[in-house]
């Protein structure tokens, strides 16, 4: 069974945001994933982030590939646009939709198999083009849907449930995103909602390619001793470089951190990211030092989490291509089909 409608009954006093929506209005169908799957926690974090940012559900488009992770958009934002594409092809479908209608907020959800194996090329080009989107990889180190084969993000030396040792080098999607030019890059853990929710909120506010690698344990096939993507392993090896608050401009600022440990980043839309820095030497504006830091900590067996890189002045694909401000479906006929005289001028320019 893949689709179970969620009963809409809820407490009449449930808190509403300024649009008049409760958190329940951002939910989807009942999840059919295994009980305890990390992916369900990520869905809950997405629901919370969209509710808190007061995003109108009809302005969001959620796209995915194939896998347990790619099934999750069915379980959140039931009133949003959705497209479940082919394995590894979410980025190109999202890019096309984004080019046709820049007015929507694009949320791509994928898995480590979907993005680091069959979809690696698509992932790379979406990052380097600066497609304005939030791209979340629900990273469990295995192909969960097809019953637990190692994926390309599985660490060398990690053991499968049946005791087989992975001998291949892992692909670090954060490292790739840094190298390829993504302008907002974070890593988190499905079991750390306090870190993950604001990370998603900041990404939704970012105008450019925002990538989040979220470690998300697969309780059915990759949550045993010897796995480097299990709940216990990630809890023991998680090294957060910072914690984040997102202030939208409407919200009154109610928290303040000790001087010297706070970094404020203003994004293009006026929202601010307030970072409590745990590692004072960590510089999230410098790609090269972020890459070096990631590699050093990985070699020491740590999983670095938090907002790892941000460019506060990103340039997205629409700016690169100088595309129409209006969505294509809103352009009047005379702009869509400018006529023979315009065509003749265009042809003349190419002679
Ligand atoms: C073209 C194609 N090749 C292979 C498959 C089989 N397949 C389905 S899901 C999947 C891997 C999913 O792994 P991941 O993206 O990590 O998602 P997870 O289930 O772990 O969340 C594979 C190989 C497919 N559906 N389509
Ligand atoms: S097989 Fe793994 S990834 Fe898929 S739903 Fe179950 S726990 Fe989640
Ligand atoms: Mg996976």
PDB file of N, CA, C and O in Angstrom, residues 205-232:
ATOM      1  N   UNK A 205      14.819  30.204   2.280  1.00  0.00           N
ATOM      2  CA  UNK A 205      14.937  31.653   2.101  1.00  0.00           C
ATOM      3  C   UNK A 205      16.061  32.029   1.140  1.00  0.00           C
ATOM      4  O   UNK A 205      16.175  33.188   0.757  1.00  0.00           O
ATOM      5  N   UNK A 206      16.915  31.068   0.835  1.00  0.00           N
ATOM      6  CA  UNK A 206      18.103  31.353   0.022  1.00  0.00           C
ATOM      7  C   UNK A 206      17.744  31.391  -1.462  1.00  0.00           C
ATOM      8  O   UNK A 206      17.019  30.533  -1.946  1.00  0.00           O
ATOM      9  N   UNK A 207      18.273  32.381  -2.167  1.00  0.00           N
ATOM     10  CA  UNK A 207      17.963  32.479  -3.605  1.00  0.00           C
ATOM     11  C   UNK A 207      19.140  31.942  -4.408  1.00  0.00           C
ATOM     12  O   UNK A 207      20.001  32.698  -4.872  1.00  0.00           O
ATOM     13  N   UNK A 208      19.188  30.634  -4.543  1.00  0.00           N
ATOM     14  CA  UNK A 208      20.283  29.990  -5.259  1.00  0.00           C
ATOM     15  C   UNK A 208      20.236  28.506  -4.963  1.00  0.00           C
ATOM     16  O   UNK A 208      19.260  28.004  -4.406  1.00  0.00           O
ATOM     17  N   UNK A 209      21.311  27.799  -5.350  1.00  0.00           N
ATOM     18  CA  UNK A 209      21.341  26.352  -5.125  1.00  0.00           C
ATOM     19  C   UNK A 209      21.680  26.073  -3.660  1.00  0.00           C
ATOM     20  O   UNK A 209      22.800  26.293  -3.224  1.00  0.00           O
ATOM     21  N   UNK A 210      20.688  25.617  -2.909  1.00  0.00           N
ATOM     22  CA  UNK A 210      20.881  25.294  -1.498  1.00  0.00           C
ATOM     23  C   UNK A 210      20.855  23.780  -1.352  1.00  0.00           C
ATOM     24  O   UNK A 210      19.899  23.124  -1.761  1.00  0.00           O
ATOM     25  N   UNK A 211      21.916  23.249  -0.773  1.00  0.00           N
ATOM     26  CA  UNK A 211      22.027  21.794  -0.648  1.00  0.00           C
ATOM     27  C   UNK A 211      22.137  21.385   0.821  1.00  0.00           C
ATOM     28  O   UNK A 211      22.925  21.960   1.570  1.00  0.00           O
ATOM     29  N   UNK A 212      21.331  20.392   1.213  1.00  0.00           N
ATOM     30  CA  UNK A 212      21.435  19.852   2.583  1.00  0.00           C
ATOM     31  C   UNK A 212      21.617  18.332   2.506  1.00  0.00           C
ATOM     32  O   UNK A 212      20.783  17.622   1.924  1.00  0.00           O
ATOM     33  N   UNK A 213      22.731  17.874   3.062  1.00  0.00           N
ATOM     34  CA  UNK A 213      22.986  16.439   3.170  1.00  0.00           C
ATOM     35  C   UNK A 213      22.503  16.038   4.563  1.00  0.00           C
ATOM     36  O   UNK A 213      23.066  16.498   5.561  1.00  0.00           O
ATOM     37  N   UNK A 214      21.440  15.248   4.620  1.00  0.00           N
ATOM     38  CA  UNK A 214      20.898  14.916   5.940  1.00  0.00           C
ATOM     39  C   UNK A 214      21.087  13.421   6.215  1.00  0.00           C
ATOM     40  O   UNK A 214      20.472  12.582   5.540  1.00  0.00           O
ATOM     41  N   UNK A 215      21.957  13.109   7.170  1.00  0.00           N
ATOM     42  CA  UNK A 215      22.162  11.701   7.527  1.00  0.00           C
ATOM     43  C   UNK A 215      20.857  11.181   8.132  1.00  0.00           C
ATOM     44  O   UNK A 215      20.290  11.794   9.044  1.00  0.00           O
ATOM     45  N   UNK A 216      20.378  10.062   7.574  1.00  0.00           N
ATOM     46  CA  UNK A 216      19.029   9.599   7.897  1.00  0.00           C
ATOM     47  C   UNK A 216      19.032   8.080   8.017  1.00  0.00           C
ATOM     48  O   UNK A 216      18.857   7.378   7.013  1.00  0.00           O
ATOM     49  N   UNK A 217      19.259   7.549   9.214  1.00  0.00           N
ATOM     50  CA  UNK A 217      19.463   6.104   9.333  1.00  0.00           C
ATOM     51  C   UNK A 217      18.308   5.247   8.787  1.00  0.00           C
ATOM     52  O   UNK A 217      17.140   5.548   9.001  1.00  0.00           O
ATOM     53  N   UNK A 218      18.703   4.189   8.081  1.00  0.00           N
ATOM     54  CA  UNK A 218      17.747   3.192   7.579  1.00  0.00           C
ATOM     55  C   UNK A 218      17.666   2.105   8.637  1.00  0.00           C
ATOM     56  O   UNK A 218      18.608   1.325   8.810  1.00  0.00           O
ATOM     57  N   UNK A 219      16.562   2.072   9.381  1.00  0.00           N
ATOM     58  CA  UNK A 219      16.468   1.129  10.500  1.00  0.00           C
ATOM     59  C   UNK A 219      16.351  -0.314  10.031  1.00  0.00           C
ATOM     60  O   UNK A 219      16.654  -1.249  10.776  1.00  0.00           O
ATOM     61  N   UNK A 220      15.940  -0.513   8.771  1.00  0.00           N
ATOM     62  CA  UNK A 220      15.783  -1.883   8.284  1.00  0.00           C
ATOM     63  C   UNK A 220      17.115  -2.482   7.828  1.00  0.00           C
ATOM     64  O   UNK A 220      17.373  -3.662   8.037  1.00  0.00           O
ATOM     65  N   UNK A 221      17.993  -1.658   7.203  1.00  0.00           N
ATOM     66  CA  UNK A 221      19.200  -2.239   6.591  1.00  0.00           C
ATOM     67  C   UNK A 221      20.519  -1.596   6.999  1.00  0.00           C
ATOM     68  O   UNK A 221      21.568  -2.060   6.586  1.00  0.00           O
ATOM     69  N   UNK A 222      20.502  -0.488   7.741  1.00  0.00           N
ATOM     70  CA  UNK A 222      21.806   0.144   8.018  1.00  0.00           C
ATOM     71  C   UNK A 222      21.815   0.843   9.381  1.00  0.00           C
ATOM     72  O   UNK A 222      22.200   2.005   9.479  1.00  0.00           O
ATOM     73  N   UNK A 223      21.435   0.088  10.414  1.00  0.00           N
ATOM     74  CA  UNK A 223      21.398   0.696  11.752  1.00  0.00           C
ATOM     75  C   UNK A 223      22.056  -0.233  12.776  1.00  0.00           C
ATOM     76  O   UNK A 223      21.679  -0.256  13.932  1.00  0.00           O
ATOM     77  N   UNK A 224      23.091  -0.964  12.297  1.00  0.00           N
ATOM     78  CA  UNK A 224      23.733  -1.975  13.151  1.00  0.00           C
ATOM     79  C   UNK A 224      25.152  -1.530  13.508  1.00  0.00           C
ATOM     80  O   UNK A 224      25.655  -0.545  12.969  1.00  0.00           O
ATOM     81  N   UNK A 225      25.830  -2.289  14.390  1.00  0.00           N
ATOM     82  CA  UNK A 225      27.253  -2.031  14.682  1.00  0.00           C
ATOM     83  C   UNK A 225      28.033  -2.224  13.383  1.00  0.00           C
ATOM     84  O   UNK A 225      27.803  -3.180  12.657  1.00  0.00           O
ATOM     85  N   UNK A 226      28.980  -1.314  13.128  1.00  0.00           N
ATOM     86  CA  UNK A 226      29.763  -1.435  11.890  1.00  0.00           C
ATOM     87  C   UNK A 226      29.264  -0.500  10.814  1.00  0.00           C
ATOM     88  O   UNK A 226      29.958  -0.241   9.839  1.00  0.00           O
ATOM     89  N   UNK A 227      28.037   0.025  10.986  1.00  0.00           N
ATOM     90  CA  UNK A 227      27.516   1.019  10.038  1.00  0.00           C
ATOM     91  C   UNK A 227      27.972   2.404  10.492  1.00  0.00           C
ATOM     92  O   UNK A 227      28.008   2.686  11.691  1.00  0.00           O
ATOM     93  N   UNK A 228      28.314   3.262   9.527  1.00  0.00           N
ATOM     94  CA  UNK A 228      28.680   4.640   9.898  1.00  0.00           C
ATOM     95  C   UNK A 228      27.518   5.595   9.644  1.00  0.00           C
ATOM     96  O   UNK A 228      27.670   6.803   9.664  1.00  0.00           O
ATOM     97  N   UNK A 229      26.319   5.016   9.384  1.00  0.00           N
ATOM     98  CA  UNK A 229      25.129   5.854   9.202  1.00  0.00           C
ATOM     99  C   UNK A 229      24.022   5.413  10.159  1.00  0.00           C
ATOM    100  O   UNK A 229      22.848   5.627   9.898  1.00  0.00           O
ATOM    101  N   UNK A 230      24.390   4.799  11.277  1.00  0.00           N
ATOM    102  CA  UNK A 230      23.388   4.355  12.259  1.00  0.00           C
ATOM    103  C   UNK A 230      23.104   5.495  13.238  1.00  0.00           C
ATOM    104  O   UNK A 230      23.898   6.436  13.359  1.00  0.00           O
ATOM    105  N   UNK A 231      21.998   5.384  13.973  1.00  0.00           N
ATOM    106  CA  UNK A 231      21.672   6.415  14.970  1.00  0.00           C
ATOM    107  C   UNK A 231      22.809   6.546  15.985  1.00  0.00           C
ATOM    108  O   UNK A 231      23.272   7.653  16.278  1.00  0.00           O
ATOM    109  N   UNK A 232      23.294   5.397  16.508  1.00  0.00           N
ATOM    110  CA  UNK A 232      24.335   5.461  17.548  1.00  0.00           C
ATOM    111  C   UNK A 232      25.616   6.086  17.001  1.00  0.00           C
ATOM    112  O   UNK A 232      26.230   6.934  17.633  1.00  0.00           O
TER     113      UNK A 232
END
